[in-house]
mmCIF file of C-alpha atoms in Angstrom:
data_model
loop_
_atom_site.group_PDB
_atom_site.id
_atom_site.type_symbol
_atom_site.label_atom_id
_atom_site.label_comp_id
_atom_site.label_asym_id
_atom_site.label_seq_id
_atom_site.Cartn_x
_atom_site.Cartn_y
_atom_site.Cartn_z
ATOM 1 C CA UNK A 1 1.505 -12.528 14.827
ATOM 2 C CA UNK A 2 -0.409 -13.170 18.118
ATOM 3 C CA UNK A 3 -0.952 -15.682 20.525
ATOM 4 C CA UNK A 4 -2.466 -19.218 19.020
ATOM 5 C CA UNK A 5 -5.464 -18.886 21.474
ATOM 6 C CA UNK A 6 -8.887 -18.763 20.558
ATOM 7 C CA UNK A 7 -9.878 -15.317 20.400
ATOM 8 C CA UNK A 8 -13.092 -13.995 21.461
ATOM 9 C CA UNK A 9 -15.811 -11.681 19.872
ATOM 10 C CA UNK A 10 -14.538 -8.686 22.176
ATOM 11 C CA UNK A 11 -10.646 -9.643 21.356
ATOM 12 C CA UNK A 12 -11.952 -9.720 17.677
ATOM 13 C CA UNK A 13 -13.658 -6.508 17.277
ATOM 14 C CA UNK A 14 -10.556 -4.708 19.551
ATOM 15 C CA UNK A 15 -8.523 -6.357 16.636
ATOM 16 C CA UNK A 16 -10.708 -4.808 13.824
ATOM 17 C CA UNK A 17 -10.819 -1.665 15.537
ATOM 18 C CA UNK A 18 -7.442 -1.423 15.502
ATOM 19 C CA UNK A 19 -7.247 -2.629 12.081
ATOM 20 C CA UNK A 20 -9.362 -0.106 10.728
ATOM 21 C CA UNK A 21 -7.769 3.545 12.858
ATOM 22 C CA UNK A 22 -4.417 2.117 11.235
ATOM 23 C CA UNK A 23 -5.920 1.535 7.652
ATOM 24 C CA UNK A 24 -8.217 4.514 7.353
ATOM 25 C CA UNK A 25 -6.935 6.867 10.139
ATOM 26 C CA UNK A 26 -10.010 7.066 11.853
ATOM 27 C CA UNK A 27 -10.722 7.526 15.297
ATOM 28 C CA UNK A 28 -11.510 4.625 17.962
ATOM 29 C CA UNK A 29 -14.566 5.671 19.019
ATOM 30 C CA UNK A 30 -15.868 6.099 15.385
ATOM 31 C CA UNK A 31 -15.437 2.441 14.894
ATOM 32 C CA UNK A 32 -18.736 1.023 15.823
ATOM 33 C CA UNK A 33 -20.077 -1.996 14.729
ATOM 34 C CA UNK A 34 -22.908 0.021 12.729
ATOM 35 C CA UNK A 35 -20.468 2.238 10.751
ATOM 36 C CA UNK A 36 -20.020 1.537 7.093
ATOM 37 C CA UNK A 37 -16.680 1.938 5.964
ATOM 38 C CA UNK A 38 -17.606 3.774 2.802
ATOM 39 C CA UNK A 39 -20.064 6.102 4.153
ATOM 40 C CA UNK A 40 -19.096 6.616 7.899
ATOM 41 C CA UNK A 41 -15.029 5.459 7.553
ATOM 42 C CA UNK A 42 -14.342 7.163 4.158
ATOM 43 C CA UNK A 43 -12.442 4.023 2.455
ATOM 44 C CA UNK A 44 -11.528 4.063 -0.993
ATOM 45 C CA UNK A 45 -10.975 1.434 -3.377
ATOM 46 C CA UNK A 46 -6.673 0.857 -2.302
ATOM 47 C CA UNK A 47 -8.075 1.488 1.439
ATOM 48 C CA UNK A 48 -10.070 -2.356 1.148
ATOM 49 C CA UNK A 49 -6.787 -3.642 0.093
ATOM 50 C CA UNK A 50 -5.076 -2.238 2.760
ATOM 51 C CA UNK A 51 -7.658 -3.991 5.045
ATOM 52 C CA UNK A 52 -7.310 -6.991 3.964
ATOM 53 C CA UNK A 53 -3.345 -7.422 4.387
ATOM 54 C CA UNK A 54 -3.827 -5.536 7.694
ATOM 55 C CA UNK A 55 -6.180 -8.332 8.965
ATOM 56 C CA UNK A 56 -4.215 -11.038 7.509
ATOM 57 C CA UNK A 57 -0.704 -10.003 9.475
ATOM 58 C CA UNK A 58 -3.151 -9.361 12.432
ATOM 59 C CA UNK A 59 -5.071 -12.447 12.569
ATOM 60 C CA UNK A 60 -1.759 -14.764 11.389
ATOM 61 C CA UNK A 61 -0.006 -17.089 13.822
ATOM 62 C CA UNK A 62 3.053 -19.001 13.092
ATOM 63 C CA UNK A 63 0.630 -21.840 13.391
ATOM 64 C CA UNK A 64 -1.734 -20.701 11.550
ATOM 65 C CA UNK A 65 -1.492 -18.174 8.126
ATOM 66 C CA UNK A 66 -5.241 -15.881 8.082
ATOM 67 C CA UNK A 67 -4.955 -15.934 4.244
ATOM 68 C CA UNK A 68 -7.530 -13.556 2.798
ATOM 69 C CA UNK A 69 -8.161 -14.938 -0.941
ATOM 70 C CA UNK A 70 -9.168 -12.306 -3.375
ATOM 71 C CA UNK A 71 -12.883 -11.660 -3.600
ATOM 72 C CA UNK A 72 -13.224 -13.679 -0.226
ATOM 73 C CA UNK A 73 -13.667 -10.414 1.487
ATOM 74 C CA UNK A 74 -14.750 -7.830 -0.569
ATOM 75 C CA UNK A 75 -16.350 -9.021 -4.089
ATOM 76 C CA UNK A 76 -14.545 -6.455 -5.931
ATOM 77 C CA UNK A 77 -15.206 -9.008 -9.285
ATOM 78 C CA UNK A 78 -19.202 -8.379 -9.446
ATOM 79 C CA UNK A 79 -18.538 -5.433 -11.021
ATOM 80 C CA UNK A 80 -17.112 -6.545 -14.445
ATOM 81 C CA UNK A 81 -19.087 -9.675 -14.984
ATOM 82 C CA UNK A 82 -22.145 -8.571 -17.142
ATOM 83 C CA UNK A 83 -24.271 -12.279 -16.018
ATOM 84 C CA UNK A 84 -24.320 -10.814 -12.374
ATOM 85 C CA UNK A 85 -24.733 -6.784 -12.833
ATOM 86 C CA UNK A 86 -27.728 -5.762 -15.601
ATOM 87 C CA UNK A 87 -28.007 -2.105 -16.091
ATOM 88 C CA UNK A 88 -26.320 -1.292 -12.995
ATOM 89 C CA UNK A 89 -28.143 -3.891 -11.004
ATOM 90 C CA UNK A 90 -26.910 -6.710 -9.107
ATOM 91 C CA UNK A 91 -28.952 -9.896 -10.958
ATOM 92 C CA UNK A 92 -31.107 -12.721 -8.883
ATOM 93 C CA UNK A 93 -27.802 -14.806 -9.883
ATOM 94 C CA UNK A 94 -25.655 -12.388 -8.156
ATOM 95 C CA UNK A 95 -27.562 -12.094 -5.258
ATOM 96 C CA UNK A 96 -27.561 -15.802 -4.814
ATOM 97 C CA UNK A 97 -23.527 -15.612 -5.620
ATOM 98 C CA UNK A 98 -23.097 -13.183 -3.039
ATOM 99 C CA UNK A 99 -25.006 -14.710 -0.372
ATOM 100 C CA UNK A 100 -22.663 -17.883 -0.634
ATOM 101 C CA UNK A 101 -19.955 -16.349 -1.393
ATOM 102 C CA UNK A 102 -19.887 -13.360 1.424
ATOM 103 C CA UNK A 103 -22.384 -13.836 4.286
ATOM 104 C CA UNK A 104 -20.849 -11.781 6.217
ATOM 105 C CA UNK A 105 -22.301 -9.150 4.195
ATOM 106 C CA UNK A 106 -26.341 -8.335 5.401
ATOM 107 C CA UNK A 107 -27.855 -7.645 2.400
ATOM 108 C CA UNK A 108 -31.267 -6.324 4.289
ATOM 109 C CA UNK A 109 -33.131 -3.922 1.872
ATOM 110 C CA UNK A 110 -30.317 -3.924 -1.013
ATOM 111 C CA UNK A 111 -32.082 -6.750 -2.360
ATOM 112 C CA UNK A 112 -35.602 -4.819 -3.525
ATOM 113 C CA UNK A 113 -32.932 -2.073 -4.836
ATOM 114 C CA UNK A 114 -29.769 -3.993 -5.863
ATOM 115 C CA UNK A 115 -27.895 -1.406 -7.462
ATOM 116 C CA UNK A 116 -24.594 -2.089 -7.358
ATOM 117 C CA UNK A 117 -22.952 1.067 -7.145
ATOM 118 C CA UNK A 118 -24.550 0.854 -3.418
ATOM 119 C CA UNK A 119 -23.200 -2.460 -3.355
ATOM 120 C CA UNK A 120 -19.654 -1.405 -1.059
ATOM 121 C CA UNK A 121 -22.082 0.793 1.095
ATOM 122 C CA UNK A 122 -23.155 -2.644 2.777
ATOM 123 C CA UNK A 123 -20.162 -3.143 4.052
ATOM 124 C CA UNK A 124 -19.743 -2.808 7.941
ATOM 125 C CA UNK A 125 -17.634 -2.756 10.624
ATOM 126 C CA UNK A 126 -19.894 -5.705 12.318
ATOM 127 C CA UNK A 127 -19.359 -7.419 8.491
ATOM 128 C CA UNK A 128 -15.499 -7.374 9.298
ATOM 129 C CA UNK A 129 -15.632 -9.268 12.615
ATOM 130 C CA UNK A 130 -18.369 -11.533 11.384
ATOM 131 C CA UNK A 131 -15.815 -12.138 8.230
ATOM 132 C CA UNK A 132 -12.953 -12.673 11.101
ATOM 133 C CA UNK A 133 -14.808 -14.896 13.521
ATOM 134 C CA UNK A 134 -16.242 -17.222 10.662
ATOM 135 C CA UNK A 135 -12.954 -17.591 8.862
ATOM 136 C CA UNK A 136 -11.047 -18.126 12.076
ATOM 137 C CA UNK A 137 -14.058 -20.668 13.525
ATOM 138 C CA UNK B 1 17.254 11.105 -16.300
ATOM 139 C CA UNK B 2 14.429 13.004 -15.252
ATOM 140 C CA UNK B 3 12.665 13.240 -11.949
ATOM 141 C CA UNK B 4 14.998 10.062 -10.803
ATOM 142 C CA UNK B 5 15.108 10.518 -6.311
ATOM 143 C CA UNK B 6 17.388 8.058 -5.952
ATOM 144 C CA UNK B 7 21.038 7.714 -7.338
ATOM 145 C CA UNK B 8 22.130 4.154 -6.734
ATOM 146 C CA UNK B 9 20.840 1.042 -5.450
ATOM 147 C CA UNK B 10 23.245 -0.616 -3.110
ATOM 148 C CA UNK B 11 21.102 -3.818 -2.291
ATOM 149 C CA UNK B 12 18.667 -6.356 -3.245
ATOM 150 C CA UNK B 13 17.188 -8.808 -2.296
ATOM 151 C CA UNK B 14 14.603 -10.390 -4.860
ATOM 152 C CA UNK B 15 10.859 -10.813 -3.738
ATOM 153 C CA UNK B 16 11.671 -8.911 -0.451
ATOM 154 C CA UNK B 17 14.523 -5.381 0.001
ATOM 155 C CA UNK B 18 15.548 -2.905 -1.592
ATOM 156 C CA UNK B 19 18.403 -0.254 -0.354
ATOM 157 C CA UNK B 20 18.786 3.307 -2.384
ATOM 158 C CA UNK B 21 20.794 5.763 -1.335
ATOM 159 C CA UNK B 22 20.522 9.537 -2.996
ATOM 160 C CA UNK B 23 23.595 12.187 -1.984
ATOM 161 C CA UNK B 24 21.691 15.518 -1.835
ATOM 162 C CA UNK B 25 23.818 18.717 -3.059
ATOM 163 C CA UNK B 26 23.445 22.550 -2.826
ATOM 164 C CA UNK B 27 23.398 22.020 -6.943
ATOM 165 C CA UNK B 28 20.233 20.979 -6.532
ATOM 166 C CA UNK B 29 18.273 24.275 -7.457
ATOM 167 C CA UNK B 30 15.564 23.305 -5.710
ATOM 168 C CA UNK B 31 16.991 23.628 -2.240
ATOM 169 C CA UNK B 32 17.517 27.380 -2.160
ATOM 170 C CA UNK B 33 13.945 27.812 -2.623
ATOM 171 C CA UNK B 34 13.500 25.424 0.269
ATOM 172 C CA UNK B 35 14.246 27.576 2.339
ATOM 173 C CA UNK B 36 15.138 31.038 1.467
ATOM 174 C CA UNK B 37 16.562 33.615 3.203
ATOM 175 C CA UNK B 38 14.113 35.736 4.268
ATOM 176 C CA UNK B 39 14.470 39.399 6.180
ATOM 177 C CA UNK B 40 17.019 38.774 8.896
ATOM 178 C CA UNK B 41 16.542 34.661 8.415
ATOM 179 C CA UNK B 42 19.468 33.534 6.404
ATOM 180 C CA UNK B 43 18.598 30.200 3.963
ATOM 181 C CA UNK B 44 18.057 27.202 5.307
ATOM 182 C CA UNK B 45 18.291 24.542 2.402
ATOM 183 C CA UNK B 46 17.037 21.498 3.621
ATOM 184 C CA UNK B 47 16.005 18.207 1.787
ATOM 185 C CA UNK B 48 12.007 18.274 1.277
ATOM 186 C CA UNK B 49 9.750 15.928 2.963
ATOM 187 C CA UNK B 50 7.470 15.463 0.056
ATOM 188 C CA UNK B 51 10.777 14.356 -1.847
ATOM 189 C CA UNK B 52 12.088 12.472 0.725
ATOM 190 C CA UNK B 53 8.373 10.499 0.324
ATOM 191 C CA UNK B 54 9.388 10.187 -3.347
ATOM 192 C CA UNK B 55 12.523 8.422 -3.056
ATOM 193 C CA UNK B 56 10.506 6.254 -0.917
ATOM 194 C CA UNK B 57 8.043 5.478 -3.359
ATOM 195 C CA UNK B 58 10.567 4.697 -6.127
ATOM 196 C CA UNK B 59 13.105 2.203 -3.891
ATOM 197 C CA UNK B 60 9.910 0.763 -2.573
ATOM 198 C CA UNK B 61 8.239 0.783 -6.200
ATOM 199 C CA UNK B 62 11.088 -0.453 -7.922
ATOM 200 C CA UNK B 63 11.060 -3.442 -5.196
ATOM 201 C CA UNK B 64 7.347 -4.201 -6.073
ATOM 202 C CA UNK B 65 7.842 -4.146 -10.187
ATOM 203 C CA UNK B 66 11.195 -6.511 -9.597
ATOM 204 C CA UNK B 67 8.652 -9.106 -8.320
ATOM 205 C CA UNK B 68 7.047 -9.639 -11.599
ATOM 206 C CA UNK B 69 10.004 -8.629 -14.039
ATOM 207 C CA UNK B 70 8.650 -4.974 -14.646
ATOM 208 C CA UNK B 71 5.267 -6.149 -16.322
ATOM 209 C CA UNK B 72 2.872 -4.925 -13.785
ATOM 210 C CA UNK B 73 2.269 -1.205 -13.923
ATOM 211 C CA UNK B 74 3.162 -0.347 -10.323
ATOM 212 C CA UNK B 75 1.866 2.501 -8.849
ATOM 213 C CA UNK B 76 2.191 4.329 -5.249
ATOM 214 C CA UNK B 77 -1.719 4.303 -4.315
ATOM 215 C CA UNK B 78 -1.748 5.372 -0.553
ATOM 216 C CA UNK B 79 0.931 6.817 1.424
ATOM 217 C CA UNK B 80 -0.452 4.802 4.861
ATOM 218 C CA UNK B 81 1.618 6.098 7.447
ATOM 219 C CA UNK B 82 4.850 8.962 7.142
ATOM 220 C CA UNK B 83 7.037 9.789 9.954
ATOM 221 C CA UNK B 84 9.910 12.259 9.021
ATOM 222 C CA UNK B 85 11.916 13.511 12.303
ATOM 223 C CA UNK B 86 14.956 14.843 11.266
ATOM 224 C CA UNK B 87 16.231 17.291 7.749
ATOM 225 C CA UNK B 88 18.409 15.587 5.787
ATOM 226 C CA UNK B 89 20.713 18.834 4.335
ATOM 227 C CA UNK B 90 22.980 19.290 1.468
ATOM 228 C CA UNK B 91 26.523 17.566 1.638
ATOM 229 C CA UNK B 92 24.334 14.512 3.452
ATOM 230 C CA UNK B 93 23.441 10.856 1.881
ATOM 231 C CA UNK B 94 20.303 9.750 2.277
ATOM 232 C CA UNK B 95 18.972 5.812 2.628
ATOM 233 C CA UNK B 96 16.015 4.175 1.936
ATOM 234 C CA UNK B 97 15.428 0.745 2.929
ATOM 235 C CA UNK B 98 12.335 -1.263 1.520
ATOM 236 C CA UNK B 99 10.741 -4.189 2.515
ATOM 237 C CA UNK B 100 8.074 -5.796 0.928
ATOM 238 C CA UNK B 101 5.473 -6.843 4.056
ATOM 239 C CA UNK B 102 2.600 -8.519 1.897
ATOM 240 C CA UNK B 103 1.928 -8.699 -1.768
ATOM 241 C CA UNK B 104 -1.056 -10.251 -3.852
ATOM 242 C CA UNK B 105 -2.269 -9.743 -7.686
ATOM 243 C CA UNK B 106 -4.051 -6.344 -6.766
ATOM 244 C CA UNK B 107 -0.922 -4.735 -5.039
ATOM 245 C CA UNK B 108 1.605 -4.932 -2.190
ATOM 246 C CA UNK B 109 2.220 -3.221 0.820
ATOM 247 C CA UNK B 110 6.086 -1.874 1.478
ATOM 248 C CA UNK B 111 7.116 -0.711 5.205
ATOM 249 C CA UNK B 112 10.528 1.542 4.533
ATOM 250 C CA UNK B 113 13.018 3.066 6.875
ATOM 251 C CA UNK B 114 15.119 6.851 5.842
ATOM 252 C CA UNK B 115 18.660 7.879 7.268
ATOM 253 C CA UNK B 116 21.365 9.946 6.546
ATOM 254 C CA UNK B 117 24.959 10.226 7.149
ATOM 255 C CA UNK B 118 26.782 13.162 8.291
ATOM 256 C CA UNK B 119 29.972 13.624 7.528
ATOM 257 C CA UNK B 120 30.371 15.869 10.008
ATOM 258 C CA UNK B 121 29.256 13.204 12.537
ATOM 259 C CA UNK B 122 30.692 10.180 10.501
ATOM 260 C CA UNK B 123 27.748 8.514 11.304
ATOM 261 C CA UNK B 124 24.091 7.270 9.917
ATOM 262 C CA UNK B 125 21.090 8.298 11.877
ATOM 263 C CA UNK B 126 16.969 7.779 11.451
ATOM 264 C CA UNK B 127 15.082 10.073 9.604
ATOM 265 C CA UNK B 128 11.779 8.488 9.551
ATOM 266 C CA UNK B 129 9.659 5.622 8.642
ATOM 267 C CA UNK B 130 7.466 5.336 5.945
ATOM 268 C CA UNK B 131 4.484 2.798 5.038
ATOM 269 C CA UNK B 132 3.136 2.575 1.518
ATOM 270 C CA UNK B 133 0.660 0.720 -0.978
ATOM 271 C CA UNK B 134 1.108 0.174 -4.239
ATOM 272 C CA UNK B 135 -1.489 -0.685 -6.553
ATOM 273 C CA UNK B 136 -0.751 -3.263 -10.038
ATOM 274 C CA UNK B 137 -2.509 -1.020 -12.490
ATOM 275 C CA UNK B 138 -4.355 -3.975 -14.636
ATOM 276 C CA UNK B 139 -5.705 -5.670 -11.438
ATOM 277 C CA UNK B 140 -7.526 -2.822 -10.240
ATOM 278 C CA UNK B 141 -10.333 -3.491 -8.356
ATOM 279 C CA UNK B 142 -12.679 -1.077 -10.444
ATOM 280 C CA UNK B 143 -11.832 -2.806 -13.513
ATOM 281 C CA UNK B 144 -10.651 0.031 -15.497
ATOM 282 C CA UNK B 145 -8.120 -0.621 -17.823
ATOM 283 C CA UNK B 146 -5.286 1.350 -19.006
ATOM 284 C CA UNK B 147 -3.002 1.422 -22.465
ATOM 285 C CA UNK B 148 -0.687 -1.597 -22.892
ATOM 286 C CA UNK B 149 2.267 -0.418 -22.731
ATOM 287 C CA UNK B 150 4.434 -0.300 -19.497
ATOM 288 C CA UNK B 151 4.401 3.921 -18.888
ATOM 289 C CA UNK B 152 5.485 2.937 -15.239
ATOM 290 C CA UNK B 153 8.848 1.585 -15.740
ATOM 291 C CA UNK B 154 11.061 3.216 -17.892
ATOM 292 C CA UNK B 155 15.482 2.811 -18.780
ATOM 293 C CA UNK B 156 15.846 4.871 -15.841
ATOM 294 C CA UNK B 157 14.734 2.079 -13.657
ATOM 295 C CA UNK B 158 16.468 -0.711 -14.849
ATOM 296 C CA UNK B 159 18.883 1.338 -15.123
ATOM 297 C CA UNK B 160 19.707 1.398 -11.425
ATOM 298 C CA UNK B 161 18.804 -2.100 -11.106
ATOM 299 C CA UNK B 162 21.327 -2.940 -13.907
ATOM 300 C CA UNK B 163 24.129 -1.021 -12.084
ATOM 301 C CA UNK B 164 23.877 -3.063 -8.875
ATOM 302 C CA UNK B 165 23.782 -6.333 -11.721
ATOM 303 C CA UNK B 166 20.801 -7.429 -10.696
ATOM 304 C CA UNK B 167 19.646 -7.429 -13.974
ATOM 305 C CA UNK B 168 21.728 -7.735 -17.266
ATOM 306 C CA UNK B 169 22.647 -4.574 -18.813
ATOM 307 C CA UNK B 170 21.121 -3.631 -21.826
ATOM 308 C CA UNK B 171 18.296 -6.241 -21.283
ATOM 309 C CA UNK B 172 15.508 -5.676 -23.657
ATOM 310 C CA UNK B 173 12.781 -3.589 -21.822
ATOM 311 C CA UNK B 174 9.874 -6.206 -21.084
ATOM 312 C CA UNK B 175 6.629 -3.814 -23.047
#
């Protein structure tokens, strides 16, 4: 629990950061905004839970709860329901579910090659503080 | 009871602590292999770590299934942080004290504290520190499913939960 100020993008990202070396064990300086936490972090599946509760105790203030609902973050659901994942591809309705429901995701080229096994590969250390700064406004 | 790293629990608080405490003995046959004397170094039993993490993980574990009345298969997915300072040796007690930091339907995250009492010193100090996730089986975020019944939580659990009357003896198990 911090202070109830507004924070800013820097405080933010310094939050994530340290977020992220606690979660995942990684250094500082390999938390760049660029970095995908798959890939470049090496999170597993329990590691994006871990994430989550770590930014909700971070970003809390007796004020105001940062309650991360499940899916809000990561869309860990897409995977089981067969109307938005065809043959291993994300469908035009999931791409339209997961552009409402997680814009702090880029999709970028994933959409000509929506597979969704490269689906967690999108997400970023930059999609963490966009997640952060929207939810807090 | 098999592979049980805890012998009694000695406090609970529903939804949030648990406190286990395990007295470790030269009977244990494990210890003389841990260490051994070797040339001119004479034996050195002491208490291993990776044990000492397991009678983490079951106080803390035990904690997380309470929550839900032992229906959730609970189990320890990440050890996030371990910090283990001092041996705990044979003729000491060893405590573990769980706390429950967040919890949702995919899992919960436990923050636990190890220390043992000397006799010799009549007193408790820290061992270490330990930070763990545990993962509810069924709510996995891959979406694999597993076999119905509860293979998590056997008698011995409730067991130990039963002895501190937290639970009524002889309560049907809930799978």
């Amino acid at each position: 629990m911090e202070s109830t100020m507004a924070k800013s993008r820097e405080e933010i990202e310094a939050d994530v950061r340290d977020v992220l070396v606690d979660a995942l064990g990684v250094d500082e300086d390999d938390v760049v905004p660029t970095a995908t936490l798959k890939g470049d972090l090496g999170a597993e599946s329990i590691d994006y839970l871990d994430i989550v509760f770590r930014l909700e105790k971070k970003f809390s203030t007796p004020e105001k709860p940062f309650k991360i609902a499940q899916g809000e973050l990561f869309p860990e659901n897409l995977m089981t329901d067969p109307s938005l994942v065809e043959g291993g591809k994300v469908t035009a309705k999931g791409i339209a579910l997961l552009k409402e429901r997680v814009p702090h995701v880029e999709l970028g080229s994933f959409e000509q090659d929506p597979q969704v096994t490269k689906l967690s590969g999108l997400f970023t250390v930059k999609s963490l503080c966009d997640f952060v700064q929207r939810k807090l406004g | 009871m098999r592979w049980m790293w805890i012998d009694k629990v000695v406090a609970y608080e529903p939804n949030r602590r648990l406190v286990a405490v395990k007295g470790v003995s030269l009977s244990e046959e494990h210890l003389h292999a841990h260490f051994a004397a070797e040339g001119a170094l004479p034996a050195c039993p002491v208490m291993p770590n990776s044990l000492i993490l397991e009678g983490m993980a079951q106080t803390a574990g035990i904690l997380v299934g309470s929550v839900h009345g032992f229906r959730e298969k609970v189990v320890l997915a990440k050890v996030a942080s371990a910090v283990i300072e001092r041996d705990v040796n044979p003729g000491e007690t060893i405590r573990y004290d769980a706390t429950i930091e967040r919890m949702d339907e995919s899992g919960a995250s436990t923050v636990g504290t190890i220390e043992r009492f000397s006799f010799v010193d009549n007193a408790w100090a820290p061992v270490g520190r330990i930070e763990m996730m545990f993962s509810h089986l069924d709510q996995n975020r891959a979406g694999t499913e597993f076999p119905e019944e509860n293979f998590v939580f056997g008698e011995n659990f409730r067991t130990l939960l039963s002895g501190l009357g937290a639970i009524a003896p002889g309560a049907k198990s809930p799978h």
